PDB file of C-alpha atoms in Angstrom:
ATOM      1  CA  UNK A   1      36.655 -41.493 -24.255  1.00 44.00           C
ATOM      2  CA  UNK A   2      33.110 -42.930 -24.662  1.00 49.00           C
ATOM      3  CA  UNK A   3      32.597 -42.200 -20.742  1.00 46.00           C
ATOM      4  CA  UNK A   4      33.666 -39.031 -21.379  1.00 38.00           C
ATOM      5  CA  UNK A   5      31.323 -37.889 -23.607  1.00 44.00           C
ATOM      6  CA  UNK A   6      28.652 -39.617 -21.948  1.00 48.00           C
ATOM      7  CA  UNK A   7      29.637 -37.224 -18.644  1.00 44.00           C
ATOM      8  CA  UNK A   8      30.109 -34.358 -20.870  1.00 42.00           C
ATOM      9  CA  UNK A   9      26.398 -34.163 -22.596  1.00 43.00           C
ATOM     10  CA  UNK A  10      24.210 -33.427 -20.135  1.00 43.00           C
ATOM     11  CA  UNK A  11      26.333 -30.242 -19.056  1.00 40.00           C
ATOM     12  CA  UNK A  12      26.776 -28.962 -22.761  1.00 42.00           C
ATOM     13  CA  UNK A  13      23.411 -29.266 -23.050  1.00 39.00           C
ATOM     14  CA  UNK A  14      22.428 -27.515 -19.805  1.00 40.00           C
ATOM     15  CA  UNK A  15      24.923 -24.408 -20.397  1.00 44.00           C
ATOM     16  CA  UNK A  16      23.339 -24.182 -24.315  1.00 44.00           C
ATOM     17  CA  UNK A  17      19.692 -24.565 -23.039  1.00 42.00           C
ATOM     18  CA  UNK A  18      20.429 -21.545 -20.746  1.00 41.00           C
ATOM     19  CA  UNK A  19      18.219 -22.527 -18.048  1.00 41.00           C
ATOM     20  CA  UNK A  20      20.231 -21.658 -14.966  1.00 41.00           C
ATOM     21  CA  UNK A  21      21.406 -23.295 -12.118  1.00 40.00           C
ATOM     22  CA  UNK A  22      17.385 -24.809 -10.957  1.00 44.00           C
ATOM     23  CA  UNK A  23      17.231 -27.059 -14.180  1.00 46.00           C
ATOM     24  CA  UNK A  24      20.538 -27.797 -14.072  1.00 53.00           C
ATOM     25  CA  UNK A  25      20.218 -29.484 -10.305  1.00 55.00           C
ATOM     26  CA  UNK A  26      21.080 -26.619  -7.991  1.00 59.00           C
ATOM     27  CA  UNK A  27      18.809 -25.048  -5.566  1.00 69.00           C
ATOM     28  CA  UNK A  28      15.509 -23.269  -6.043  1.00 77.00           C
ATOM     29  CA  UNK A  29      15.045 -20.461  -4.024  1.00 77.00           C
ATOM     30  CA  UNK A  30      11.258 -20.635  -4.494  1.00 82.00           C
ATOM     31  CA  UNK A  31      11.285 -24.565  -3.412  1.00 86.00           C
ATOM     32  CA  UNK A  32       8.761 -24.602  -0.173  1.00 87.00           C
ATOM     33  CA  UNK A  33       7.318 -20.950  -0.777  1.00 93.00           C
ATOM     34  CA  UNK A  34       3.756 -19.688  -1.195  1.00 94.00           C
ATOM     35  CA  UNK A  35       5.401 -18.733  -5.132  1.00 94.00           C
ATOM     36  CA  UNK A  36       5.334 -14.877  -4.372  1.00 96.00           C
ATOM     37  CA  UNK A  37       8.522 -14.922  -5.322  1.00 95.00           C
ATOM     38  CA  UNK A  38       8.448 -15.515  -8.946  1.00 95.00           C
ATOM     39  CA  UNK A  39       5.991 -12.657  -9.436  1.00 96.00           C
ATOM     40  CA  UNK A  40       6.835  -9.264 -10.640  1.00 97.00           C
ATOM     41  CA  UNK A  41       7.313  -6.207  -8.169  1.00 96.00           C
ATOM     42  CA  UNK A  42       3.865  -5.005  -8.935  1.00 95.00           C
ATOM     43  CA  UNK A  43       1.952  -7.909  -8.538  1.00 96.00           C
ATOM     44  CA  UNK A  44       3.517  -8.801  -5.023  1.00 97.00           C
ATOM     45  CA  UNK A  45       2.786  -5.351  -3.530  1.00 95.00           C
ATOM     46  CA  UNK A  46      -0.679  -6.057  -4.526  1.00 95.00           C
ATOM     47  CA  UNK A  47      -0.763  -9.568  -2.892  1.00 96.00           C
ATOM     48  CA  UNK A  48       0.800  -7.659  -0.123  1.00 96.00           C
ATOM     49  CA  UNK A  49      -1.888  -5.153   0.089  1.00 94.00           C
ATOM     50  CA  UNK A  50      -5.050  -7.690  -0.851  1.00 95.00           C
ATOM     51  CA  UNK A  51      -3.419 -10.216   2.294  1.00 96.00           C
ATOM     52  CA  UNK A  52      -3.021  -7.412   5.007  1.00 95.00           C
ATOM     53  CA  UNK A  53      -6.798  -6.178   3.759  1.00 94.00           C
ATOM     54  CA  UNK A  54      -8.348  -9.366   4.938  1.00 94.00           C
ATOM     55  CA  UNK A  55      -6.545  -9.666   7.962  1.00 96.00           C
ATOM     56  CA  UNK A  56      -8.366  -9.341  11.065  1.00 96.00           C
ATOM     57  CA  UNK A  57      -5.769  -8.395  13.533  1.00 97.00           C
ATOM     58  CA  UNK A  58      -2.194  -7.436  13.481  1.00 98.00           C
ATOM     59  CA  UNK A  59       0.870  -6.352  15.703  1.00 97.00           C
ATOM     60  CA  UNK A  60       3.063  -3.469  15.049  1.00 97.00           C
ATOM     61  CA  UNK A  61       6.000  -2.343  16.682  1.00 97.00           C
ATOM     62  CA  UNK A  62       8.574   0.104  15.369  1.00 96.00           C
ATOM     63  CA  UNK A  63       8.958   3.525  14.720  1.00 94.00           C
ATOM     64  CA  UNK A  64       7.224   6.150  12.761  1.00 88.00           C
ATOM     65  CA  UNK A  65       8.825   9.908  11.679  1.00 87.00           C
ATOM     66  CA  UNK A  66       6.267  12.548  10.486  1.00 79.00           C
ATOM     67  CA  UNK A  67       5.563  16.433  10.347  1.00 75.00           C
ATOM     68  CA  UNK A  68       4.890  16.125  13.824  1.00 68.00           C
ATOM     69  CA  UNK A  69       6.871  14.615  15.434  1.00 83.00           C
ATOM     70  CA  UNK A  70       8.947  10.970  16.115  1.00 90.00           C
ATOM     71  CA  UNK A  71       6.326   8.215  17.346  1.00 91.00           C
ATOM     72  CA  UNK A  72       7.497   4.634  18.732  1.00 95.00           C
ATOM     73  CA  UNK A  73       4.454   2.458  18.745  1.00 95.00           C
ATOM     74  CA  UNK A  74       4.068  -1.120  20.282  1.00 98.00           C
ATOM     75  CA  UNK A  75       0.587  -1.462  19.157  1.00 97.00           C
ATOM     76  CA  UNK A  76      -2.074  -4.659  18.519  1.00 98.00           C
ATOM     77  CA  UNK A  77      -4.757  -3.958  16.313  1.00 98.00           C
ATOM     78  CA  UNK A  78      -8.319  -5.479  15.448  1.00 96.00           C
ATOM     79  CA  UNK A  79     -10.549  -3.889  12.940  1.00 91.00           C
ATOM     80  CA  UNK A  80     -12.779  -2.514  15.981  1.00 94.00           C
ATOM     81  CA  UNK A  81     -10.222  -1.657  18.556  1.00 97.00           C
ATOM     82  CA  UNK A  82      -6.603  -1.803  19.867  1.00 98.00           C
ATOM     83  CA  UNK A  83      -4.343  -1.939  22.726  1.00 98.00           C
ATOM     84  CA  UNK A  84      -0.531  -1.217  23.803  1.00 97.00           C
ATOM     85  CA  UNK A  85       1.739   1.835  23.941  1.00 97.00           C
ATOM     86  CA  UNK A  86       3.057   5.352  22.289  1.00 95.00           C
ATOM     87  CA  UNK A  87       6.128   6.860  23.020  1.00 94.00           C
ATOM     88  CA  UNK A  88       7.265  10.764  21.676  1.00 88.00           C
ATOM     89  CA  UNK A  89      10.035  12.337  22.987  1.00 85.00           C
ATOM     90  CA  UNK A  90       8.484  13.567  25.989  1.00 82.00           C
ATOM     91  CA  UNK A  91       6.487  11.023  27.363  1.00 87.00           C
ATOM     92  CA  UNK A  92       5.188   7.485  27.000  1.00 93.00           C
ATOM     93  CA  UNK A  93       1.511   6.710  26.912  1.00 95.00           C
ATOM     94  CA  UNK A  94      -0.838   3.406  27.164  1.00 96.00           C
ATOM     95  CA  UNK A  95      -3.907   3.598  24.467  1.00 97.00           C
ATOM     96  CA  UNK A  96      -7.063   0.679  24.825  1.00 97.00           C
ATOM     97  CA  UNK A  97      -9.766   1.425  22.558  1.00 97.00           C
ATOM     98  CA  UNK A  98     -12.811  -0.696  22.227  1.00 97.00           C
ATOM     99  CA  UNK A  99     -14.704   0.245  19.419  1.00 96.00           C
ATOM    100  CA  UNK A 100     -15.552   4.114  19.645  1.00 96.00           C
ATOM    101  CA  UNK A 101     -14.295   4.159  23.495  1.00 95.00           C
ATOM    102  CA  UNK A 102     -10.901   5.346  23.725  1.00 96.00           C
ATOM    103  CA  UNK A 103      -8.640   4.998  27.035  1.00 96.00           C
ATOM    104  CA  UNK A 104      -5.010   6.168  27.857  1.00 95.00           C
ATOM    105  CA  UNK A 105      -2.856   5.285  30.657  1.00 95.00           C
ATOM    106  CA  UNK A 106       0.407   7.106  31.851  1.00 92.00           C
ATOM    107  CA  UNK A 107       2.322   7.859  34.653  1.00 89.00           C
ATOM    108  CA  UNK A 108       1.694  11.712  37.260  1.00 85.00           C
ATOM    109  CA  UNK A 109       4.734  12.982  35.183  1.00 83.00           C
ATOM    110  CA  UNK A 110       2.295  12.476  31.694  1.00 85.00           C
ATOM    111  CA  UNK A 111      -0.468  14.731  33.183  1.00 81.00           C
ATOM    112  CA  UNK A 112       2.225  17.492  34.821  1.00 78.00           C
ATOM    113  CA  UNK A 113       3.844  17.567  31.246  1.00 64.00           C
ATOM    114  CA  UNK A 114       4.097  21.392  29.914  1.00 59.00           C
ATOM    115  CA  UNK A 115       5.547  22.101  26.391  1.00 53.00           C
ATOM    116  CA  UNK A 116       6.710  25.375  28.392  1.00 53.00           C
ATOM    117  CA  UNK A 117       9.062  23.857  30.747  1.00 54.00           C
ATOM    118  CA  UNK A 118       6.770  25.563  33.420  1.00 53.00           C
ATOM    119  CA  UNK A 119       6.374  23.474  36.956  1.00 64.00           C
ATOM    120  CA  UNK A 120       3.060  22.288  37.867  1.00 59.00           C
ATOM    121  CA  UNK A 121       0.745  24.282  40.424  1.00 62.00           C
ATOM    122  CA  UNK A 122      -0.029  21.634  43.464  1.00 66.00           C
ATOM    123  CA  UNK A 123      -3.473  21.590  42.358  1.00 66.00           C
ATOM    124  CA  UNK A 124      -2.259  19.969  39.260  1.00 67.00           C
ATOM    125  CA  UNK A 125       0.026  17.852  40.954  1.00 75.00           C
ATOM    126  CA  UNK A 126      -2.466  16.555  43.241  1.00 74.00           C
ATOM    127  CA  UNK A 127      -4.823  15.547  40.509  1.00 72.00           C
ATOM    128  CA  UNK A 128      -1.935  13.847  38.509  1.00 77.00           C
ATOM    129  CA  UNK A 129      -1.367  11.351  41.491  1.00 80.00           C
ATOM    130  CA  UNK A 130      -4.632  10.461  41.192  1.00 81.00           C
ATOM    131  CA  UNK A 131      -4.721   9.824  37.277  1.00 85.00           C
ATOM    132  CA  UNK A 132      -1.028   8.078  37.918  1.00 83.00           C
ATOM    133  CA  UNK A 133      -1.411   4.665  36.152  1.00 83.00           C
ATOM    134  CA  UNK A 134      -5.221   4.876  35.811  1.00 91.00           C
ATOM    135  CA  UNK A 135      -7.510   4.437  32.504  1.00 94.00           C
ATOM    136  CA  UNK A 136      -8.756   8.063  31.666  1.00 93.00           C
ATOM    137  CA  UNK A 137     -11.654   8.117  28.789  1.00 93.00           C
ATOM    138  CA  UNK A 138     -10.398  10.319  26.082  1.00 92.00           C
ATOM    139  CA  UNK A 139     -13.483  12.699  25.837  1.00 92.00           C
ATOM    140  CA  UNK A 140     -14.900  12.697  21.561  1.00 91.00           C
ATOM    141  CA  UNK A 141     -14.923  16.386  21.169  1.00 91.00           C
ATOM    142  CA  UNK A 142     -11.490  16.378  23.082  1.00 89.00           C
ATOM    143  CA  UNK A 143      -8.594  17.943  20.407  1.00 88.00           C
ATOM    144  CA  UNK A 144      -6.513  15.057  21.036  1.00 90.00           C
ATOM    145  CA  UNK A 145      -9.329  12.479  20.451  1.00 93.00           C
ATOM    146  CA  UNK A 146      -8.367  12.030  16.927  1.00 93.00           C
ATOM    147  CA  UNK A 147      -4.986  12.090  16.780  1.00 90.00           C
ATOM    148  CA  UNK A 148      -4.944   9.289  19.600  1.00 93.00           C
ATOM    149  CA  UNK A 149      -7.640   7.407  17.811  1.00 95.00           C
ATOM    150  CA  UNK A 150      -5.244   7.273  14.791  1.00 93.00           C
ATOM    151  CA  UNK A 151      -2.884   5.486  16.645  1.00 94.00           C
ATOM    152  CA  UNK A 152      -4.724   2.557  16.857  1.00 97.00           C
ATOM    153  CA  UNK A 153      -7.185   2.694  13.720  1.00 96.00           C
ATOM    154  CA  UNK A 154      -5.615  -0.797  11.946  1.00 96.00           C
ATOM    155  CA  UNK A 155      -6.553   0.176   8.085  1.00 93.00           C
ATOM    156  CA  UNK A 156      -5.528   3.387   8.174  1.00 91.00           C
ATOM    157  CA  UNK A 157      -2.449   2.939   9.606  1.00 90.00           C
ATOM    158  CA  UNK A 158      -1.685  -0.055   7.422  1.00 91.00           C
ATOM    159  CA  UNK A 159      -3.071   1.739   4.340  1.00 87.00           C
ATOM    160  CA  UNK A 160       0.106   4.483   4.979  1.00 79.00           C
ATOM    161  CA  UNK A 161       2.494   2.027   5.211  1.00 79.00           C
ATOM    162  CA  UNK A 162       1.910  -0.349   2.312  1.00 79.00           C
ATOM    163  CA  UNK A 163       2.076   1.926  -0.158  1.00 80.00           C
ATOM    164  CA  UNK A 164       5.203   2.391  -2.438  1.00 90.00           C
ATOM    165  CA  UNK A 165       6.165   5.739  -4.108  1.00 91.00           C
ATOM    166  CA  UNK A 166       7.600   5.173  -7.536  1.00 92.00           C
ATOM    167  CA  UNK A 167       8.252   2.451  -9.508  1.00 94.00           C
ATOM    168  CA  UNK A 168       7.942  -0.639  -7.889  1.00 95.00           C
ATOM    169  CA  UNK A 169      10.859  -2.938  -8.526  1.00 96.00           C
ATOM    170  CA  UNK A 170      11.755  -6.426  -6.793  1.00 96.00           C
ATOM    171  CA  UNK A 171      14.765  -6.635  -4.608  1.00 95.00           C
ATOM    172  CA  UNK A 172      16.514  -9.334  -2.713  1.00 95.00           C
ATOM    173  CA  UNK A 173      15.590 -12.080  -0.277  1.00 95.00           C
ATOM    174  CA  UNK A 174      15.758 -11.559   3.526  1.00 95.00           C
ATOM    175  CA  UNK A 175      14.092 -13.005   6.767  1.00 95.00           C
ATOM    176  CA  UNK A 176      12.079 -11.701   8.903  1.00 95.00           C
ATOM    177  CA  UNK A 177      11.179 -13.271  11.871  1.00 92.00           C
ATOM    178  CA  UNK A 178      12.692 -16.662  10.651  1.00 93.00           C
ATOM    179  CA  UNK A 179      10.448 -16.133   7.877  1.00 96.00           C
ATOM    180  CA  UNK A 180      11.997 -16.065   3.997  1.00 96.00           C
ATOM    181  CA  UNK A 181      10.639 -12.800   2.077  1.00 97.00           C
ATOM    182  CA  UNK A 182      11.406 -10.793  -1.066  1.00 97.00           C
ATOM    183  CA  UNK A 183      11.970  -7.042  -1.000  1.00 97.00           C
ATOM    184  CA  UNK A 184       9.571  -5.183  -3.107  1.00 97.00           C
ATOM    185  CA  UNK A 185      10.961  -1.523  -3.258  1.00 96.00           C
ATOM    186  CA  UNK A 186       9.666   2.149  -4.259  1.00 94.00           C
ATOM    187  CA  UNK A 187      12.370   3.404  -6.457  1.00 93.00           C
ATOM    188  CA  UNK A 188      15.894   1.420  -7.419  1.00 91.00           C
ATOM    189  CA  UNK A 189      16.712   2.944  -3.817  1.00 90.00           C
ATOM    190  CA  UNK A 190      14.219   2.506  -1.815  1.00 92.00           C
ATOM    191  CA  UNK A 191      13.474   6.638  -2.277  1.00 93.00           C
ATOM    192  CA  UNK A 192       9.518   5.585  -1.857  1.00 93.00           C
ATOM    193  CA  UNK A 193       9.814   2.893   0.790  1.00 94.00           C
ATOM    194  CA  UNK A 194      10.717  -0.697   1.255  1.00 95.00           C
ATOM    195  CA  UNK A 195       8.299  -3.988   1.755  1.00 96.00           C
ATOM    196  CA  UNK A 196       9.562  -7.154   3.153  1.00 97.00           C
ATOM    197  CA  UNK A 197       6.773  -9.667   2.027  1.00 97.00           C
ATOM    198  CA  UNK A 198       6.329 -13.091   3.109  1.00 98.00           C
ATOM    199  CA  UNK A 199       7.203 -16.170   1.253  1.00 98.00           C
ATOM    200  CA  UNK A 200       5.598 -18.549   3.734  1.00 97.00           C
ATOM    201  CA  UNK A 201       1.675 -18.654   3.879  1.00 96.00           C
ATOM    202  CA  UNK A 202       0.273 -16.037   3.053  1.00 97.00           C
ATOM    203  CA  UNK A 203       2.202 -13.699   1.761  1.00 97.00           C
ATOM    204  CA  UNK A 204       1.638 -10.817   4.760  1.00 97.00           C
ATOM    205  CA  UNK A 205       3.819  -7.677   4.434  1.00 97.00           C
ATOM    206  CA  UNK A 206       6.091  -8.155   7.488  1.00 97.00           C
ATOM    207  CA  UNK A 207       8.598  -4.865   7.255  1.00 97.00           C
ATOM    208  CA  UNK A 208       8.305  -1.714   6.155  1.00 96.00           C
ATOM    209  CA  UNK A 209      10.713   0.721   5.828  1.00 94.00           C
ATOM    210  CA  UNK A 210      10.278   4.188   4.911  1.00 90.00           C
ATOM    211  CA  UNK A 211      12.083   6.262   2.207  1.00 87.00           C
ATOM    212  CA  UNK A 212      14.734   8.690   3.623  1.00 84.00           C
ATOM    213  CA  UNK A 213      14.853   6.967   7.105  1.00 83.00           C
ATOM    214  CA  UNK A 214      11.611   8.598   7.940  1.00 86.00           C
ATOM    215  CA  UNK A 215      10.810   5.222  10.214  1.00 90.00           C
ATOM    216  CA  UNK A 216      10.998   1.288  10.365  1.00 94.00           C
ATOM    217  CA  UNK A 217       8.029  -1.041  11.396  1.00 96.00           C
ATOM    218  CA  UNK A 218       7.676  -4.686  11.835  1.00 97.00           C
ATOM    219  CA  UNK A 219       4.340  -6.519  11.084  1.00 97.00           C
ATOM    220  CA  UNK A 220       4.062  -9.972  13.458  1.00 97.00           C
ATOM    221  CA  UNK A 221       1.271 -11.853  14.443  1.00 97.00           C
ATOM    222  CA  UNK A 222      -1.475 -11.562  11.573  1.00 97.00           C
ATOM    223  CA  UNK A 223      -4.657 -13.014  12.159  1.00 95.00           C
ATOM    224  CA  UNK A 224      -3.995 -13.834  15.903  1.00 96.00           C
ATOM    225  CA  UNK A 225      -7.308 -12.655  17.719  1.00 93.00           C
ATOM    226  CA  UNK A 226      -6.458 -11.050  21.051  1.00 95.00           C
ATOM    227  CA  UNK A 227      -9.304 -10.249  23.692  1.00 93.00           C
ATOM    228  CA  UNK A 228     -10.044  -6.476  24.145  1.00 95.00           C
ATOM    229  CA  UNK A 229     -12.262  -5.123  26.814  1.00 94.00           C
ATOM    230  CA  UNK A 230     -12.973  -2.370  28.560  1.00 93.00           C
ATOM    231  CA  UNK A 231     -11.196  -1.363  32.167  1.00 93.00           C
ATOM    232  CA  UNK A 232     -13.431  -1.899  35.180  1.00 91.00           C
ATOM    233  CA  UNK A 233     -14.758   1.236  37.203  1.00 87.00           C
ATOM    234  CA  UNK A 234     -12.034   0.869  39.811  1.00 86.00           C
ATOM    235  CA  UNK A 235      -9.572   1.620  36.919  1.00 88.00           C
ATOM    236  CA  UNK A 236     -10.844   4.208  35.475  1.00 88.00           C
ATOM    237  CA  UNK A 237     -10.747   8.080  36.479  1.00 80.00           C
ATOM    238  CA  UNK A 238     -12.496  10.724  34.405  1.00 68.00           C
ATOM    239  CA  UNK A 239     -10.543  14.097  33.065  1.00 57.00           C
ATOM    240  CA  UNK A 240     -12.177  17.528  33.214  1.00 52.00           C
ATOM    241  CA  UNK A 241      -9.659  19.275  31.328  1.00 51.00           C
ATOM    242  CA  UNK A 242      -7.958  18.472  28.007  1.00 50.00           C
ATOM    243  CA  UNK A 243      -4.937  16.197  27.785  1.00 57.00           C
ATOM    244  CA  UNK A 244      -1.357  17.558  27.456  1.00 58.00           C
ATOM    245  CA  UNK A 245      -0.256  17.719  23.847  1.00 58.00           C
ATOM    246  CA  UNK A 246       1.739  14.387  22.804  1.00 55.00           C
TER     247      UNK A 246
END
């Protein structure tokens, strides 16, 4: 009976203490973490935010629903340029832009594109075998100059993502990439968006998904420099006209 007793203290006094399953020898789910975890739903959107702000370069790949349209993007971006690829749902396009210069690449069937349906004249078709797979500068005063530039601007397109609509609560823990997180959400839902935030190093956001399946991204590679440089001359064809509408 003595043994008993002995055996049967320290779980009394663990089940009165209410301290959970941690104190009482099971596993912490915070055990190895940067601690992110522990924090409220506020506080880790912020460390969210502050981490991606100080990031110099990041990777995004996923897809992206707005007003105009349904975007896939593949992209890498620095601070003062970016490179990789756009699709819509009528063509896919290459973007490179090194600082203020701002290069796409596509295929002959990208330049011959009409929103009409109409068939391309054989002057057009003759001059979209020669763009075919070439670099073509993306004239400033062009219309589509800023629209293509905002693919590949890395705070602004981070700054749309991050941010939750509603009241930020904490969800549940996932993995990304092999990587633990914690899902900080807009709404009990997920009506204003969903975070997936790192719980190893820093504590980068590394998924976003948008409220009312309006698109789903995935942030890899933070801080990993990548070189970006113009294309040589023998790449590069100019464009007298302006570019088909994406």
């Amino acid at each position: 009976m003595s043994r008993f007793r002995r055996a049967a203290v320290p779980l009394v006094l663990c089940a009165g203490l209410t301290v959970g399953l941690t104190a009482c020898g099971g596993p912490d789910p915070d055990e190895g973490t940067n601690g992110v975890g522990k924090l409220s739903a506020p506080e880790i959107e912020q460390k969210a935010r502050s981490a991606a702000d100080t990031a110099r370069a990041v990777r995004l790949a996923g897809t992206l629903v707005s007003k105009g349209g349904t975007y896939k993007l593949d992209m890498r971006l620095q601070q003062d340029g970016a490179t990789g690829s756009v699709s819509t749902k009528n063509s896919t396009f290459e973007l490179l832009r090194v600082g203020d210069a701002l290069y796409l690449k596509a295929d002959a069937g990208f330049w011959t594109h009409d929103d009409k349906g109409g068939k391309p004249d054989e002057a057009d078709a003759e001059a979209a075998d020669k763009l075919d797979d070439m670099y073509v500068k993306v004239p400033r005063d062009d219309p589509s100059y800023k629209q293509l530039r905002g693919f590949t601007e890395m705070d602004q397109l981070l700054g749309g993502l991050i941010g939750l609509h509603g009241d930020v609560v904490k969800g549940d823990r996932d993995q990304i990439g092999g990587v633990r997180t914690v899902k900080v959400k807009g709404g009990q839902d997920g009506e204003g968006g969903t975070l997936d935030v790192a719980l190893e190093g820093s504590p980068y956001p590394l998924r976003f998904a948008r409220g009312g399946g309006a698109g789903l991204v995935v942030l890899s590679d933070w801080d990993k420099d990548f070189p970006l440089a113009e294309p040589n001359r023998d790449q590069t064809l100019d464009y007298g006209r302006q570019l088909p509408r994406t």
